[in-house]
mmCIF file of C-alpha atoms in Angstrom:
data_model
loop_
_atom_site.group_PDB
_atom_site.id
_atom_site.type_symbol
_atom_site.label_atom_id
_atom_site.label_comp_id
_atom_site.label_asym_id
_atom_site.label_seq_id
_atom_site.Cartn_x
_atom_site.Cartn_y
_atom_site.Cartn_z
ATOM 1 C CA THR A 279 0.000 0.000 0.000
ATOM 2 C CA THR A 280 0.953 3.654 -0.315
ATOM 3 C CA LEU A 281 1.285 3.984 3.478
ATOM 4 C CA SER A 282 3.563 0.928 3.688
ATOM 5 C CA ARG A 283 5.795 2.196 0.872
ATOM 6 C CA ARG A 284 5.985 5.594 2.570
ATOM 7 C CA SER A 285 6.952 3.987 5.898
ATOM 8 C CA PHE A 286 9.570 1.906 4.108
ATOM 9 C CA CYS A 287 11.044 4.980 2.413
ATOM 10 C CA ILE A 288 11.137 6.906 5.687
ATOM 11 C CA SER A 289 12.872 3.956 7.357
ATOM 12 C CA ARG A 290 15.434 3.738 4.570
ATOM 13 C CA LEU A 291 15.990 7.498 4.710
ATOM 14 C CA TRP A 292 16.467 7.389 8.497
ATOM 15 C CA TYR A 293 18.884 4.460 8.118
ATOM 16 C CA THR A 294 20.869 6.333 5.438
ATOM 17 C CA ILE A 295 21.079 9.473 7.586
ATOM 18 C CA SER A 296 22.204 7.434 10.600
ATOM 19 C CA MET A 297 24.874 5.657 8.555
ATOM 20 C CA PHE A 298 26.053 8.996 7.138
ATOM 21 C CA LYS A 299 26.358 10.502 10.634
ATOM 22 C CA THR A 300 28.254 7.433 11.859
ATOM 23 C CA LEU A 301 30.591 7.523 8.855
ATOM 24 C CA ARG A 302 31.180 11.262 9.350
ATOM 25 C CA ARG A 303 32.007 10.756 13.043
ATOM 26 C CA ARG A 304 34.421 7.968 12.145
ATOM 27 C CA THR A 305 36.020 10.092 9.423
ATOM 28 C CA HIS A 306 36.443 13.020 11.804
ATOM 29 C CA SER A 307 37.815 10.674 14.447
ATOM 30 C CA ASP A 308 40.305 9.199 11.941
ATOM 31 C CA ILE A 309 41.388 12.711 10.919
ATOM 32 C CA ASP A 310 41.821 13.754 14.552
ATOM 33 C CA ASP A 311 43.866 10.619 15.271
ATOM 34 C CA ALA A 312 46.042 11.226 12.199
ATOM 35 C CA ILE A 313 46.692 14.833 13.225
ATOM 36 C CA LEU A 314 47.610 13.866 16.800
ATOM 37 C CA SER A 315 49.895 11.082 15.568
ATOM 38 C CA SER A 316 51.743 13.368 13.149
ATOM 39 C CA LEU A 317 52.487 16.111 15.685
ATOM 40 C CA GLY A 318 56.116 16.567 16.712
ATOM 41 C CA GLU A 319 55.090 17.409 20.286
ATOM 42 C CA ALA A 320 53.705 15.056 22.883
ATOM 43 C CA VAL A 321 49.995 15.667 23.502
ATOM 44 C CA VAL A 322 48.258 14.285 26.586
ATOM 45 C CA ALA A 323 44.717 15.257 27.595
ATOM 46 C CA PHE A 324 42.880 14.739 30.882
ATOM 47 C CA ASP A 325 39.251 15.011 31.950
ATOM 48 C CA THR A 326 38.100 16.930 35.022
ATOM 49 C CA ASN A 327 38.778 13.830 37.135
ATOM 50 C CA LYS A 328 42.436 14.077 36.075
ATOM 51 C CA LYS A 329 42.214 10.836 34.091
ATOM 52 C CA CYS A 330 44.028 10.511 30.766
ATOM 53 C CA ILE A 331 41.774 10.526 27.695
ATOM 54 C CA VAL A 332 44.323 11.305 24.927
ATOM 55 C CA PHE A 333 47.904 10.048 24.588
ATOM 56 C CA ASN A 334 49.516 10.564 21.184
ATOM 57 C CA ARG A 335 52.387 8.757 19.471
ATOM 58 C CA GLU A 336 55.087 11.264 20.463
ATOM 59 C CA ALA A 337 54.033 10.909 24.103
ATOM 60 C CA GLU A 338 54.393 7.151 23.700
ATOM 61 C CA ARG A 339 57.921 7.606 22.331
ATOM 62 C CA LEU A 340 59.161 10.085 24.928
ATOM 63 C CA LEU A 341 57.682 8.365 27.971
ATOM 64 C CA VAL A 342 58.143 4.799 26.650
ATOM 65 C CA ARG A 343 54.530 4.009 27.489
ATOM 66 C CA LYS A 344 51.821 2.526 25.288
ATOM 67 C CA GLN A 345 48.621 4.469 24.775
ATOM 68 C CA LYS A 346 46.538 1.635 26.204
ATOM 69 C CA ASP A 347 48.605 1.762 29.406
ATOM 70 C CA ALA A 348 48.041 5.514 29.768
ATOM 71 C CA ILE A 349 44.341 5.951 28.968
ATOM 72 C CA GLY A 350 42.264 6.048 32.145
ATOM 73 C CA ARG A 351 45.215 6.578 34.481
ATOM 74 C CA LEU A 352 45.626 9.605 36.717
ATOM 75 C CA ALA A 353 47.725 12.577 35.624
ATOM 76 C CA ARG A 354 50.447 12.031 38.239
ATOM 77 C CA VAL A 355 50.983 8.485 36.942
ATOM 78 C CA VAL A 356 50.949 9.401 33.253
ATOM 79 C CA LEU A 357 53.053 12.569 33.688
ATOM 80 C CA PRO A 358 55.608 11.981 36.477
ATOM 81 C CA LEU A 359 56.844 15.591 36.612
ATOM 82 C CA LEU A 360 59.912 16.564 38.636
ATOM 83 C CA THR A 361 61.539 19.770 39.889
ATOM 84 C CA GLU A 362 65.007 20.959 38.866
ATOM 85 C CA LYS A 363 66.323 18.982 41.855
ATOM 86 C CA ARG A 364 64.656 15.864 40.414
ATOM 87 C CA LYS A 365 62.035 15.756 43.183
ATOM 88 C CA PRO A 366 58.324 15.021 42.539
ATOM 89 C CA LEU A 367 56.176 18.140 42.314
ATOM 90 C CA SER A 368 53.939 18.878 45.288
ATOM 91 C CA ASP A 369 50.154 19.145 44.906
ATOM 92 C CA ALA A 370 50.454 22.936 44.854
ATOM 93 C CA GLN A 371 53.119 22.761 42.116
ATOM 94 C CA PHE A 372 51.525 20.114 39.886
ATOM 95 C CA PRO A 373 50.433 22.068 36.767
ATOM 96 C CA ILE A 374 47.526 19.803 35.746
ATOM 97 C CA ASP A 375 45.902 20.375 39.145
ATOM 98 C CA ARG A 376 46.559 24.118 38.897
ATOM 99 C CA THR A 377 45.034 24.424 35.427
ATOM 100 C CA LEU A 378 41.943 22.395 36.327
ATOM 101 C CA ALA A 379 41.488 24.420 39.523
ATOM 102 C CA SER A 380 42.025 27.867 37.979
ATOM 103 C CA GLY A 381 41.025 27.387 34.345
ATOM 104 C CA HIS A 382 44.194 29.229 33.327
ATOM 105 C CA THR A 383 46.968 28.189 30.946
ATOM 106 C CA TYR A 384 50.280 27.057 32.437
ATOM 107 C CA ARG A 385 53.661 27.500 30.727
ATOM 108 C CA SER A 386 57.017 26.268 32.011
ATOM 109 C CA LYS A 387 59.921 28.670 32.256
ATOM 110 C CA THR A 388 62.956 29.103 30.005
ATOM 111 C CA PRO A 389 65.465 27.588 30.622
ATOM 112 C CA PRO A 390 63.380 24.528 31.555
ATOM 113 C CA ASN A 391 62.499 24.190 35.235
ATOM 114 C CA ILE A 392 60.319 21.103 34.767
ATOM 115 C CA PHE A 393 61.607 17.584 34.205
ATOM 116 C CA ILE A 394 59.820 14.321 33.472
ATOM 117 C CA LYS A 395 60.708 10.663 33.984
ATOM 118 C CA SER A 396 60.016 7.938 31.437
ATOM 119 C CA THR A 397 58.909 4.439 32.418
ATOM 120 C CA GLN A 398 62.540 3.347 31.930
ATOM 121 C CA GLY A 399 63.793 5.892 34.473
ATOM 122 C CA HIS A 400 65.226 8.387 31.969
ATOM 123 C CA VAL A 401 64.853 11.955 33.294
ATOM 124 C CA PHE A 402 64.909 14.887 30.865
ATOM 125 C CA PRO A 403 63.895 18.580 30.769
ATOM 126 C CA ILE A 404 60.730 19.565 28.928
ATOM 127 C CA ASP A 405 59.045 22.649 27.570
ATOM 128 C CA LEU A 406 55.496 22.258 28.897
ATOM 129 C CA THR A 407 52.236 24.075 28.168
ATOM 130 C CA ILE A 408 48.927 23.073 29.747
ATOM 131 C CA THR A 409 45.728 24.573 28.382
ATOM 132 C CA PRO A 410 42.213 24.174 29.779
ATOM 133 C CA MET A 411 39.623 22.482 27.508
ATOM 134 C CA LYS A 412 36.355 24.381 27.588
ATOM 135 C CA SER A 413 32.943 24.242 25.969
ATOM 136 C CA GLY A 414 31.677 27.746 26.475
ATOM 137 C CA ALA A 415 32.120 28.407 30.179
ATOM 138 C CA ARG A 416 32.147 24.711 31.097
ATOM 139 C CA LEU A 417 35.529 23.145 31.872
ATOM 140 C CA LEU A 418 35.979 19.761 30.177
ATOM 141 C CA GLY A 419 39.571 19.013 31.150
ATOM 142 C CA ALA A 420 43.120 20.026 30.301
ATOM 143 C CA VAL A 421 45.573 19.384 27.451
ATOM 144 C CA ALA A 422 49.308 19.075 28.110
ATOM 145 C CA VAL A 423 51.709 19.671 25.206
ATOM 146 C CA PHE A 424 55.422 19.143 25.760
ATOM 147 C CA GLN A 425 58.712 18.436 23.997
ATOM 148 C CA ASP A 426 62.105 17.136 25.035
ATOM 149 C CA MET A 427 64.499 20.030 25.671
ATOM 150 C CA THR A 428 67.632 17.927 26.252
ATOM 151 C CA VAL A 429 69.377 19.034 23.040
ATOM 152 C CA HIS A 430 68.518 22.702 23.621
ATOM 153 C CA THR A 431 69.754 22.525 27.212
ATOM 154 C CA GLU A 432 73.001 20.837 26.161
ATOM 155 C CA MET A 433 73.568 23.469 23.456
ATOM 156 C CA ASP A 434 73.033 26.282 25.968
ATOM 157 C CA GLN A 435 75.480 24.619 28.355
ATOM 158 C CA MET A 436 78.056 24.230 25.567
ATOM 159 C CA LYS A 437 77.744 27.925 24.711
ATOM 160 C CA SER A 438 78.153 28.892 28.363
ATOM 161 C CA ASP A 439 81.188 26.624 28.728
ATOM 162 C CA PHE A 440 82.734 28.069 25.562
ATOM 163 C CA VAL A 441 82.271 31.651 26.765
ATOM 164 C CA SER A 442 83.747 30.751 30.162
ATOM 165 C CA LEU A 443 86.732 29.041 28.526
ATOM 166 C CA VAL A 444 87.426 31.970 26.192
ATOM 167 C CA SER A 445 87.088 34.436 29.059
ATOM 168 C CA HIS A 446 89.522 32.417 31.161
ATOM 169 C CA GLN A 447 92.045 32.084 28.355
ATOM 170 C CA LEU A 448 91.924 35.816 27.717
ATOM 171 C CA ARG A 449 92.048 36.689 31.398
ATOM 172 C CA THR A 450 95.195 34.633 32.126
ATOM 173 C CA PRO A 451 97.668 36.609 29.909
ATOM 174 C CA LEU A 452 95.962 39.875 30.845
ATOM 175 C CA SER A 453 96.535 39.081 34.526
ATOM 176 C CA SER A 454 100.248 38.625 33.856
ATOM 177 C CA ILE A 455 100.427 41.951 31.984
ATOM 178 C CA ARG A 456 98.526 43.628 34.804
ATOM 179 C CA TRP A 457 101.026 42.236 37.342
ATOM 180 C CA PHE A 458 103.973 43.626 35.359
ATOM 181 C CA LEU A 459 102.314 47.015 34.969
ATOM 182 C CA GLU A 460 101.708 47.192 38.718
ATOM 183 C CA ILE A 461 105.395 46.470 39.323
ATOM 184 C CA LEU A 462 106.272 49.284 36.937
ATOM 185 C CA ALA A 463 103.813 51.622 38.667
ATOM 186 C CA LYS A 464 105.471 50.958 42.015
ATOM 187 C CA GLU A 465 108.806 51.853 40.358
ATOM 188 C CA VAL A 466 110.421 48.733 41.796
ATOM 189 C CA LYS A 467 112.945 48.785 38.925
ATOM 190 C CA GLY A 468 113.509 52.502 39.116
ATOM 191 C CA PRO A 469 111.600 55.721 38.364
ATOM 192 C CA LEU A 470 109.463 56.108 35.247
ATOM 193 C CA ASN A 471 109.660 58.981 32.787
ATOM 194 C CA PRO A 472 106.465 60.989 32.040
ATOM 195 C CA GLU A 473 105.611 58.967 28.945
ATOM 196 C CA GLN A 474 105.945 55.674 30.840
ATOM 197 C CA GLU A 475 103.845 57.027 33.737
ATOM 198 C CA HIS A 476 101.060 57.993 31.318
ATOM 199 C CA PHE A 477 101.134 54.561 29.691
ATOM 200 C CA VAL A 478 100.928 52.712 33.021
ATOM 201 C CA ALA A 479 98.271 55.046 34.442
ATOM 202 C CA SER A 480 95.966 54.629 31.423
ATOM 203 C CA ASP A 481 96.354 50.862 30.934
ATOM 204 C CA ILE A 482 96.078 49.548 34.498
ATOM 205 C CA PRO A 483 92.424 50.680 35.007
ATOM 206 C CA ALA A 484 91.397 49.031 31.728
ATOM 207 C CA LEU A 485 93.119 45.784 32.686
ATOM 208 C CA LEU A 486 91.516 45.884 36.131
ATOM 209 C CA LYS A 487 88.137 46.103 34.443
ATOM 210 C CA TYR A 488 88.659 42.951 32.338
ATOM 211 C CA THR A 489 90.593 40.808 34.832
ATOM 212 C CA SER A 490 88.263 41.445 37.752
ATOM 213 C CA LYS A 491 85.190 39.911 36.011
#
């Protein structure tokens, strides 16, 4: 009958719409997963109960932890953050707790003052940003994005060591020259003529400036 055919068409239309919505959700989910996997930074998200809901491939690599072992675990377990002295952060210091409590973004300092420990015990400095997830005014959780700063830290240390070495190497001969000029100024080897006095008087202050640093 006409009514039966109409009901059948409506059912088929409803089924098609439902399948389309499901396919679209899956496609969006696949795209989201692909984006998270391709990121060069570790991305870890938590709900308002501080349980892990997202753990991307870079996070797996850095922390040597499988996604399935991270999802559902508490933030302190998934992100074992440490201070510069390699001590666990207190509740007041733990940035996930702070972001969820305040709703404000957290950013670590430069040079890095936050470290993290992998499941294999490797400790390394990280650049960390934690952003609240919101839907309008409602807080949904927090997203932590971080990267390993070991290479950057080592490069900074190498530059500092190089500057210190160059400064030392320059200071050593200057100190010897300063010592000889002071002997001349005291006229230990005899009086100086006016030209020599001017030379000693003008050079000693400059040497004192460089060798006293």
